[in-house]
PDB file of C-alpha atoms in Angstrom:
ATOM      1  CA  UNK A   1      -1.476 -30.102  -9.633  1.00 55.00           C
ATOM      2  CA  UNK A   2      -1.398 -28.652  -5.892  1.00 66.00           C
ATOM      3  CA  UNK A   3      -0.813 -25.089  -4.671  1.00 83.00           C
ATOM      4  CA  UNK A   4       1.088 -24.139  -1.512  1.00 90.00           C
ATOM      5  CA  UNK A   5       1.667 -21.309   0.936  1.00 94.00           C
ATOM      6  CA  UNK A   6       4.139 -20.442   3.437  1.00 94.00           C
ATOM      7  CA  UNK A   7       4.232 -18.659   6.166  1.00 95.00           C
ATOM      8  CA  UNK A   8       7.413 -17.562   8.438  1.00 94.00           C
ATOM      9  CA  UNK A   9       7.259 -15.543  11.870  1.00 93.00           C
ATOM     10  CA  UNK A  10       9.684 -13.330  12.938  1.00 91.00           C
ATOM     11  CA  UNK A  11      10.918 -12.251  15.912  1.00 88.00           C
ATOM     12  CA  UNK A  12      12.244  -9.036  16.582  1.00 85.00           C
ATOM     13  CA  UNK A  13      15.382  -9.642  19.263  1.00 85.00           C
ATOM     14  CA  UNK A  14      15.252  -6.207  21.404  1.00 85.00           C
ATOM     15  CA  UNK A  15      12.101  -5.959  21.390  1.00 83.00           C
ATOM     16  CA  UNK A  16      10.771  -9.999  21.609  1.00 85.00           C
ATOM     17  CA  UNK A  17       8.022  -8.149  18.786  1.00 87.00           C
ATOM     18  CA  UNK A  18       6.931 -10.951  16.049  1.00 90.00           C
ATOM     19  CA  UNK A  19       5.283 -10.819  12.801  1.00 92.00           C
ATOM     20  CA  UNK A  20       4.442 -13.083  10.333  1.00 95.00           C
ATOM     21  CA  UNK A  21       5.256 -13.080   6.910  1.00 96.00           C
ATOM     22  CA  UNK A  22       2.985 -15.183   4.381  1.00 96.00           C
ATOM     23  CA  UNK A  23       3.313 -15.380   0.680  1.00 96.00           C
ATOM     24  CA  UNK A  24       1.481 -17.799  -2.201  1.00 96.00           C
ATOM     25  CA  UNK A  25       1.336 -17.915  -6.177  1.00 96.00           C
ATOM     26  CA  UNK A  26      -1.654 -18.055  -7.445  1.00 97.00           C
ATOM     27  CA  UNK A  27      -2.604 -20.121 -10.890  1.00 95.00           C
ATOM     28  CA  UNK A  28      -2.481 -17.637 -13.854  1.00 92.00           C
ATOM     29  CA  UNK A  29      -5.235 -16.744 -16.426  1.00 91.00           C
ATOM     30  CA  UNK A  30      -7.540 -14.111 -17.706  1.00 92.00           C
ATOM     31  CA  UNK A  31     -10.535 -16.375 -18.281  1.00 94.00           C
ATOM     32  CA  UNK A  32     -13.469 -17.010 -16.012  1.00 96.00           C
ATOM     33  CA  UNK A  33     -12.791 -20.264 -15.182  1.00 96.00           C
ATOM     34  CA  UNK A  34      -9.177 -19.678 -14.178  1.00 96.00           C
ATOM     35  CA  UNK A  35     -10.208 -16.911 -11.419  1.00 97.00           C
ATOM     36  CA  UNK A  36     -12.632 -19.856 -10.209  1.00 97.00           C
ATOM     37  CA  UNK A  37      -9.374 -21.869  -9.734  1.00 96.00           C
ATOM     38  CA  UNK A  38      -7.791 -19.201  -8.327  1.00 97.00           C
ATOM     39  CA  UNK A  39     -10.852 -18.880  -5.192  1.00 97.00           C
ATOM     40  CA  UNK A  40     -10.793 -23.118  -5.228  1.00 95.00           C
ATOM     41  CA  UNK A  41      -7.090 -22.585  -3.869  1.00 95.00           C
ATOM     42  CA  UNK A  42      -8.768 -19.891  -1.422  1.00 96.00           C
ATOM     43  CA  UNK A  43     -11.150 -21.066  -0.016  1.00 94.00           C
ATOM     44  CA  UNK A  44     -12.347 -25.151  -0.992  1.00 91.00           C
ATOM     45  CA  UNK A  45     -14.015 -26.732   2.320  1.00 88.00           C
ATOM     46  CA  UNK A  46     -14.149 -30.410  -0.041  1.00 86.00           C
ATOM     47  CA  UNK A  47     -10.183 -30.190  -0.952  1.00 85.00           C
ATOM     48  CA  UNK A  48      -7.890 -32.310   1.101  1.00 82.00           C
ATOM     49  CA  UNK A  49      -5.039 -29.491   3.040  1.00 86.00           C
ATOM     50  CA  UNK A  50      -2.248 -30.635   4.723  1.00 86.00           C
ATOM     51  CA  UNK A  51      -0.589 -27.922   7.087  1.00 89.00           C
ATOM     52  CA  UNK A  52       2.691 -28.713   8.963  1.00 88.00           C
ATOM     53  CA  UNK A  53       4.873 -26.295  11.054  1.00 90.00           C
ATOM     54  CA  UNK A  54       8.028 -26.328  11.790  1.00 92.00           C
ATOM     55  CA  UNK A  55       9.535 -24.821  15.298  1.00 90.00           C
ATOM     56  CA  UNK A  56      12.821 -24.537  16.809  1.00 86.00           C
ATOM     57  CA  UNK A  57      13.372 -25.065  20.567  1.00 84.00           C
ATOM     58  CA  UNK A  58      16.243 -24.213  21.466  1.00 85.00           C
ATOM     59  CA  UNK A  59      18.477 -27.269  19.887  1.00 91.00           C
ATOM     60  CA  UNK A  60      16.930 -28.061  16.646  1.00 94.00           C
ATOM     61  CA  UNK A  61      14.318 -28.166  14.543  1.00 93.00           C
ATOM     62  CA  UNK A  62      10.876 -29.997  15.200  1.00 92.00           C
ATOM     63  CA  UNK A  63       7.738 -30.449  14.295  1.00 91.00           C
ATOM     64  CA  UNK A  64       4.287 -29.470  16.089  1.00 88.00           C
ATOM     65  CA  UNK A  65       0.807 -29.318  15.418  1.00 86.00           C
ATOM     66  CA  UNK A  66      -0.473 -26.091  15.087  1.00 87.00           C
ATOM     67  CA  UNK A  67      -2.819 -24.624  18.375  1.00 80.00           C
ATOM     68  CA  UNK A  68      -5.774 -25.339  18.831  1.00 75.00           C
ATOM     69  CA  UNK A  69      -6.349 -27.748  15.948  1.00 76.00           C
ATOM     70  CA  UNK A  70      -6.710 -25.660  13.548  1.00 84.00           C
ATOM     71  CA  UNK A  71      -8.428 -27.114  10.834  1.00 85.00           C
ATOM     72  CA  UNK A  72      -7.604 -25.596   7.474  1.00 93.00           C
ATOM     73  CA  UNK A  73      -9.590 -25.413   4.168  1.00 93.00           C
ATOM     74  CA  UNK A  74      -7.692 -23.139   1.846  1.00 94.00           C
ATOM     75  CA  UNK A  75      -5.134 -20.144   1.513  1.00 96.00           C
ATOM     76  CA  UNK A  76      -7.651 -17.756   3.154  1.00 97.00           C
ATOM     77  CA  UNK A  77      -8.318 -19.756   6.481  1.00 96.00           C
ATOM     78  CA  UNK A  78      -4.823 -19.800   6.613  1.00 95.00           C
ATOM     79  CA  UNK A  79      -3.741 -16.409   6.613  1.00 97.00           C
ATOM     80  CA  UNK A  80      -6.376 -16.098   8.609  1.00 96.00           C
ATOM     81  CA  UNK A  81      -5.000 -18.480  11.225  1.00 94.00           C
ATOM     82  CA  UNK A  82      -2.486 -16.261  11.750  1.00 95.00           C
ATOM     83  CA  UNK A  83      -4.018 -12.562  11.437  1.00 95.00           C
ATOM     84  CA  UNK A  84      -5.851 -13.567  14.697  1.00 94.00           C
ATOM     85  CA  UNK A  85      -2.815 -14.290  16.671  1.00 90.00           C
ATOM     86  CA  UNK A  86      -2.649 -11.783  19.497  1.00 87.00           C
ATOM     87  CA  UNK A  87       0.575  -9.819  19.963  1.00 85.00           C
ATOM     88  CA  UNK A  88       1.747 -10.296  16.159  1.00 90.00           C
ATOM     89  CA  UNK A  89       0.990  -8.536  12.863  1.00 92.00           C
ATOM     90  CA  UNK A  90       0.716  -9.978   9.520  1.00 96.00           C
ATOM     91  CA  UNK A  91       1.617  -9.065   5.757  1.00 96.00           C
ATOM     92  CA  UNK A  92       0.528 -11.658   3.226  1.00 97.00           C
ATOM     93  CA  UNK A  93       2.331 -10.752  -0.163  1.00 97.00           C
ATOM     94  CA  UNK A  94       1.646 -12.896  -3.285  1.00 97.00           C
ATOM     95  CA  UNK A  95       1.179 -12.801  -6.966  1.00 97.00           C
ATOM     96  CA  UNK A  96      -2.649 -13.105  -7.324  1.00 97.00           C
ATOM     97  CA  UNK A  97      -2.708 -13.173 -10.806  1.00 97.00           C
ATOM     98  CA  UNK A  98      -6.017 -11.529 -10.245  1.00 98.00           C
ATOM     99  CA  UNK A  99      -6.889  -7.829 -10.904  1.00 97.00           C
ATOM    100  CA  UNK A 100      -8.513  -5.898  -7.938  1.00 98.00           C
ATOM    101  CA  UNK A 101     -11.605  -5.542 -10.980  1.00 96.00           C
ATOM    102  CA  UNK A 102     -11.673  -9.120 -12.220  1.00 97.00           C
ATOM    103  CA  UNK A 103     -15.217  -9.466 -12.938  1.00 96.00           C
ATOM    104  CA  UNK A 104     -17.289 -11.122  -9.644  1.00 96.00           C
ATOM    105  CA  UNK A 105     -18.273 -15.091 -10.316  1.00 96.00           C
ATOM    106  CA  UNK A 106     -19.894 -17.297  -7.768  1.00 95.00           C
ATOM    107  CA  UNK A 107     -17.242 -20.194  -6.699  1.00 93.00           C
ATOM    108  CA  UNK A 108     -19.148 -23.628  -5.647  1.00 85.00           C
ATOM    109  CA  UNK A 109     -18.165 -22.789  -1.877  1.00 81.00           C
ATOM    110  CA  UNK A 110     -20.189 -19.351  -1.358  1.00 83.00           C
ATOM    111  CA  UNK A 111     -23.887 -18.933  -1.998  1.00 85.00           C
ATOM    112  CA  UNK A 112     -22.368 -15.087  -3.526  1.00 93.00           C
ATOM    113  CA  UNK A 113     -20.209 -13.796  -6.796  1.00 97.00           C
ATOM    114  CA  UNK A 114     -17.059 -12.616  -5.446  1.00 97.00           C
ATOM    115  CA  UNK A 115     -13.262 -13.127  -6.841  1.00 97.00           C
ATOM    116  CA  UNK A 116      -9.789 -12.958  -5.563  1.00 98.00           C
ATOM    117  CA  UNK A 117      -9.717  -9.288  -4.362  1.00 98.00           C
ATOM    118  CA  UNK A 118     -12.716  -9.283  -2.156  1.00 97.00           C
ATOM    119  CA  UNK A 119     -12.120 -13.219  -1.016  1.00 97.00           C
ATOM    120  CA  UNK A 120      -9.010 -12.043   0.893  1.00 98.00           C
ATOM    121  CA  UNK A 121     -10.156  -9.007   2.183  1.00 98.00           C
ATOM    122  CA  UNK A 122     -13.118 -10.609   3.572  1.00 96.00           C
ATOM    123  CA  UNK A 123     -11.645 -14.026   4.307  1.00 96.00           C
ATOM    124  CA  UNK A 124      -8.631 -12.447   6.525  1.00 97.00           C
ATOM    125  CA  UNK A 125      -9.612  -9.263   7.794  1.00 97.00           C
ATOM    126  CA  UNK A 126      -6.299  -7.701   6.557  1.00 98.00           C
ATOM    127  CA  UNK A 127      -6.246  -4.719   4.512  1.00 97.00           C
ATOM    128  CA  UNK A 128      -4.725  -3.932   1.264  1.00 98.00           C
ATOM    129  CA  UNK A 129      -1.469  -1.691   0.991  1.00 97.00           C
ATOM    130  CA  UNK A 130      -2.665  -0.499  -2.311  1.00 98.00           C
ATOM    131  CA  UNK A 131      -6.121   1.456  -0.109  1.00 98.00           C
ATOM    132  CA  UNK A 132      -3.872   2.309   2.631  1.00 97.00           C
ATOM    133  CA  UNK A 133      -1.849   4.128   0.478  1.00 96.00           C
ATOM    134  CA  UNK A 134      -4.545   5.513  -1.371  1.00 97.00           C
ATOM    135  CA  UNK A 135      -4.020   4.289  -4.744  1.00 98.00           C
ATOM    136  CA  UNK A 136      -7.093   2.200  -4.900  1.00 98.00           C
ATOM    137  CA  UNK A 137     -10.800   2.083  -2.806  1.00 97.00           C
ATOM    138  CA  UNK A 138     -11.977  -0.527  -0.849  1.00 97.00           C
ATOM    139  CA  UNK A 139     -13.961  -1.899  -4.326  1.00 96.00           C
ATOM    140  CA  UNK A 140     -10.554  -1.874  -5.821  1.00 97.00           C
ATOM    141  CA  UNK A 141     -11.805   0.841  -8.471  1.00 97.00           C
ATOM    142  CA  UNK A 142      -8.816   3.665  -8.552  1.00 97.00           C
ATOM    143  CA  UNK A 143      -8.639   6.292  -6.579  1.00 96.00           C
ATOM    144  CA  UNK A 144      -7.668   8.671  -9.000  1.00 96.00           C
ATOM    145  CA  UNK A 145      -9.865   8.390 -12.023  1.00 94.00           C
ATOM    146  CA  UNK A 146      -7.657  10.591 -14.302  1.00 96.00           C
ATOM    147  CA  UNK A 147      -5.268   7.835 -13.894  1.00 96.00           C
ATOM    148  CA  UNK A 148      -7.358   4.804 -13.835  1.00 96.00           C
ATOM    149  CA  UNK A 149      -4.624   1.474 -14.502  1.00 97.00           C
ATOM    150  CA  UNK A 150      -2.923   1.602 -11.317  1.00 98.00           C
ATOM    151  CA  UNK A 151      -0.385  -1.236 -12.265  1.00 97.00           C
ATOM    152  CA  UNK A 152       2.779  -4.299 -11.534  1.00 97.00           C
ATOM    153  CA  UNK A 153       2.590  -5.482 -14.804  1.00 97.00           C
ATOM    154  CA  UNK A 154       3.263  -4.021 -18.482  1.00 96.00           C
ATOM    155  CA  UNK A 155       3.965  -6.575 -20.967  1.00 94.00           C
ATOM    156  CA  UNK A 156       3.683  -7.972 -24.073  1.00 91.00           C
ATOM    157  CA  UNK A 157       5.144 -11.245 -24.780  1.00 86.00           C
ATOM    158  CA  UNK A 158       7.012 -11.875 -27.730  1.00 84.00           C
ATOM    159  CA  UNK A 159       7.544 -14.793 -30.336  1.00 83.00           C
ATOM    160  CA  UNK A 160       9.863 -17.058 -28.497  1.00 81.00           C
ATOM    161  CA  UNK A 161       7.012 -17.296 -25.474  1.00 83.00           C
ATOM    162  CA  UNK A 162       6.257 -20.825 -24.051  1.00 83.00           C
ATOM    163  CA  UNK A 163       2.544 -19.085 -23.793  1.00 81.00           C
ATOM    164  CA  UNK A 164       1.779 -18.644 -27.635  1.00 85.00           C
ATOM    165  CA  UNK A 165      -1.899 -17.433 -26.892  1.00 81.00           C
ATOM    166  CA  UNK A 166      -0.615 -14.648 -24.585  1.00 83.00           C
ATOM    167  CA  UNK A 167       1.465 -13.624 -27.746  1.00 86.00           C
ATOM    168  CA  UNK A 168       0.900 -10.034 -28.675  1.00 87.00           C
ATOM    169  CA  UNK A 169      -1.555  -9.549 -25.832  1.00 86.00           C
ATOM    170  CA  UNK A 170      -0.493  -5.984 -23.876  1.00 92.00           C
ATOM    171  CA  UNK A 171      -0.957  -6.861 -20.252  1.00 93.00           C
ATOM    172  CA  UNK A 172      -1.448  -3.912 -18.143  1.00 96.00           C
ATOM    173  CA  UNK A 173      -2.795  -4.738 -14.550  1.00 96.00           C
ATOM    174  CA  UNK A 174      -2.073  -4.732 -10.708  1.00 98.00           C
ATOM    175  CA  UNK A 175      -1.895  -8.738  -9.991  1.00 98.00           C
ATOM    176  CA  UNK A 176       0.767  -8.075  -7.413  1.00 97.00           C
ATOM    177  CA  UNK A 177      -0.258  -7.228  -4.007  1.00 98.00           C
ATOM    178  CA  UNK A 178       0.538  -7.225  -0.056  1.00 97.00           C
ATOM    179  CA  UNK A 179      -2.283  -7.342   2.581  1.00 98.00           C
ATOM    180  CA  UNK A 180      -1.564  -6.516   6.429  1.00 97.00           C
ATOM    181  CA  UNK A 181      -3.404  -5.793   9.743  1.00 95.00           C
ATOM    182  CA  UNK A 182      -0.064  -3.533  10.360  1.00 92.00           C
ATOM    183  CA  UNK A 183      -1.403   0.138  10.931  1.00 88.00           C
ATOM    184  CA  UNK A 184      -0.584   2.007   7.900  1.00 91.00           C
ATOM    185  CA  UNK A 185       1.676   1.645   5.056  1.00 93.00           C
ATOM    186  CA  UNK A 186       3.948   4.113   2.506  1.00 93.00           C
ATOM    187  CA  UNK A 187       5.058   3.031  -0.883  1.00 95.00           C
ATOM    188  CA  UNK A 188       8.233   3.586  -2.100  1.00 92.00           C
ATOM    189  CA  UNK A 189       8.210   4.592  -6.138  1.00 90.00           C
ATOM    190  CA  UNK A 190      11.896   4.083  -6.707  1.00 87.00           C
ATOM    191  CA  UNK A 191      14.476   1.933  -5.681  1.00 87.00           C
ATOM    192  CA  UNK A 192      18.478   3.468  -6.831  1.00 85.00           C
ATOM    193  CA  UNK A 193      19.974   1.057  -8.952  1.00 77.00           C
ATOM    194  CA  UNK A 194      23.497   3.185  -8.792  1.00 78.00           C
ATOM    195  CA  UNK A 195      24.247   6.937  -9.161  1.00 75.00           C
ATOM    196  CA  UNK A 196      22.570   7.121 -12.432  1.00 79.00           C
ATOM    197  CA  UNK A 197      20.048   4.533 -12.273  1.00 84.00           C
ATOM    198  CA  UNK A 198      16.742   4.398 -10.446  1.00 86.00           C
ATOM    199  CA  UNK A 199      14.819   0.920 -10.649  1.00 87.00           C
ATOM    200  CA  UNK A 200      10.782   2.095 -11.115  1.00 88.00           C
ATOM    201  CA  UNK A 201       8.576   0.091  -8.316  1.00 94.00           C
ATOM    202  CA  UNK A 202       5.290  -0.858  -8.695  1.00 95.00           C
ATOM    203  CA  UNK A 203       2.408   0.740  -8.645  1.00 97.00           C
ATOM    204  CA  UNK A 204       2.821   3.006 -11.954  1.00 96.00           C
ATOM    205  CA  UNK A 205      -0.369   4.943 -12.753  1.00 97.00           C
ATOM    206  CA  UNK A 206      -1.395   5.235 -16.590  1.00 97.00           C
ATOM    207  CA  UNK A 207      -4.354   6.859 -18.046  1.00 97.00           C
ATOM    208  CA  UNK A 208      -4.887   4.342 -20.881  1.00 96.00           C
ATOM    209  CA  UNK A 209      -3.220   0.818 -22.866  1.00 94.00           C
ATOM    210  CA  UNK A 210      -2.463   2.742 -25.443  1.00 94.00           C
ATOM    211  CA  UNK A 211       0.688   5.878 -25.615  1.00 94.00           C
ATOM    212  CA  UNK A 212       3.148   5.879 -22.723  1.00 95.00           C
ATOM    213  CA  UNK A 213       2.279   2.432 -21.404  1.00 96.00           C
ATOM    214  CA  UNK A 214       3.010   0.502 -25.185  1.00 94.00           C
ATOM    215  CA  UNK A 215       6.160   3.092 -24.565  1.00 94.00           C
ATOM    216  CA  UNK A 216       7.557   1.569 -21.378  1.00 93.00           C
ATOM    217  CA  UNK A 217       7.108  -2.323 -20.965  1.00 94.00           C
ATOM    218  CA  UNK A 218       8.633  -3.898 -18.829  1.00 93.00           C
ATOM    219  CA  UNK A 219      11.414  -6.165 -18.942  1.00 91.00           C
ATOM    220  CA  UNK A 220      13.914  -3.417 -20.095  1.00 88.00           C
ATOM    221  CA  UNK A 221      17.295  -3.340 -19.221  1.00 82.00           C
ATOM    222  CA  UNK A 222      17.164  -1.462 -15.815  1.00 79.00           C
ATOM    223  CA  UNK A 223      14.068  -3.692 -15.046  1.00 85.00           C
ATOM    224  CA  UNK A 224      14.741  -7.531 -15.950  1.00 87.00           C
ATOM    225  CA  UNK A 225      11.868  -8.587 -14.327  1.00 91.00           C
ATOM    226  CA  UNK A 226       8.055  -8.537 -16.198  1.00 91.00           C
ATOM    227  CA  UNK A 227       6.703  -7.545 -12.721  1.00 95.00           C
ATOM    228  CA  UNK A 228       7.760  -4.504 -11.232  1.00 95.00           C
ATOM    229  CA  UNK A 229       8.816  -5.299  -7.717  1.00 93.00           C
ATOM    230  CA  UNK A 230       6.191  -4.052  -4.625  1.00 95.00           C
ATOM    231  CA  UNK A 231       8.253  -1.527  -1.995  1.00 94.00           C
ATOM    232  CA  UNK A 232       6.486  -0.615   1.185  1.00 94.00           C
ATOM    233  CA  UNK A 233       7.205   0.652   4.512  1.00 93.00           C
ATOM    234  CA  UNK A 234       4.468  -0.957   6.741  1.00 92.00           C
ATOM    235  CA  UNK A 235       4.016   0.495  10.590  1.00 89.00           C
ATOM    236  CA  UNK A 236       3.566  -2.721  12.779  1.00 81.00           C
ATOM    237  CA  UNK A 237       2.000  -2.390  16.051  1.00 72.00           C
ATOM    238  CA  UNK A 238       1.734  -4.158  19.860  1.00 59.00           C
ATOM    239  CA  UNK A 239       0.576  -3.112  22.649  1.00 50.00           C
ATOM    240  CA  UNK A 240       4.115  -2.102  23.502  1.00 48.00           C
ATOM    241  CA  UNK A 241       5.613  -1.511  20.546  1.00 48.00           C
ATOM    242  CA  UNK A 242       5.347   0.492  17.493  1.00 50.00           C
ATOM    243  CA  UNK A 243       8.072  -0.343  14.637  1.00 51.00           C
ATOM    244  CA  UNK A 244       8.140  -0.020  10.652  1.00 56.00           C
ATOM    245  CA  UNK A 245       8.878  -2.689   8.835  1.00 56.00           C
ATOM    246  CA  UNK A 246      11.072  -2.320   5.225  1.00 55.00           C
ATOM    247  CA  UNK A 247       9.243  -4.556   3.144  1.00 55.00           C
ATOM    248  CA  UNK A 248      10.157  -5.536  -0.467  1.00 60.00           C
ATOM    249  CA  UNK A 249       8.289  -8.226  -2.777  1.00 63.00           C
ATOM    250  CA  UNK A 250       9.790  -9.466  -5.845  1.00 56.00           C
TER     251      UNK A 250
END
């Protein structure tokens, strides 16, 4: 089994502005040794990574080896890669698959306990749209303690699941999440469906598993999705340019 990234830059034709646009799955699983997986995709100096990019110049398609040599040896060093880039912004947006609180375990790369949350944020130097918008610190503990399951996901899979040990089991979590050296960011908490309809966005804010969360899983019929999709206006800046960028993960 192999994991994979992708990354696409954008260029902004009035303005010649670019940004980058990077997303990843990561594996799923509650138990310790799947979040281990999870930072061996991350970050895993001894795995073999093969990076190719693709450029177009003017006629087709070709391509080139990335600047520099860049030597890659995981998700993180990639995002990385291109955080640093000067003149461009970045939003990396993925399904982690990894609460912001998933319990800190030492991965054979670093000497420290860490997991997915902190990895990125210390791996890439972005930020997290979820403490920009002040739903959650820096530790990833909620910023409103009255309402402490800041969430993407409420479900509870059912009898016909291809994952019959997940059956019954009420997940209630924030797996999905965007990270981005743009300025600041704004969630946006509904999305209209039609007149009548609004589509809920992610995050919704609970204050326990049990009562109005059991109430409202998630797929329903205005929401056919069991993640609730992540809406955010994100300010991108240059040194010429200030723009905000409409930005919408599914």
């Amino acid at each position: 089994k192999s994991e994979a990234v992708l990354a696409l830059t954008l260029q902004h034709l009035k303005t010649d502005m670019t940004f980058n646009v990077i997303t990843t799955h990561l594996p799923s699983g509650d138990e310790p040794k799947k979040e281990l997986e999870r930072l061996a995709v991350l970050n895993n100096p001894s795995a073999r990574w093969t990076a190719r990019r693709i450029c177009f110049d003017d006629t087709s398609w070709k391509e080139v080896p990335y600047e520099n040599n860049a030597d890659f040896v995981g998700i993180t060093s990639y995002v990385k890669y291109f955080a640093q880039r000067k003149d461009t912004q970045t939003i990396f947006a993925l399904d982690a698959n990894s609460r912001p609180s998933f319990p800190p375990i030492k991965p054979a790369s670093s000497s420290s306990e860490t997991n997915v949350w902190g990895t990125i944020l210390r791996d890439t130097g972005l930020e997290s749209i979820w403490v920009q918008s002040s739903y959650l610190e820096i530790t990833g503990e909620p910023f409103n303690p009255k309402k402490p399951f800041v969430v993407s996901v409420n479900k509870m899979r059912g009898p016909s699941s291809n994952q019959p040990s997940k059956i019954g089991e009420h997940q209630l979590e924030l797996i999905d999440h965007v990270f981005t050296n743009g300025t600041k960011s704004k969630i946006v908490t509904s999305v209209a469906l039609n007149s009548k309809e609004l589509v809920p966005t992610a995050p919704l804010l609970y204050k326990s598993k049990e009562g109005e969360a059991e109430l409202n899983l998630y797929p329903s019929s205005n929401m056919p999705s069991d993640h609730l999709p992540v809406v955010v206006d994100i300010s991108l800046e240059t040194h010429t340019h200030v723009s905000l960028l409409h930005f919408t993960q599914l």
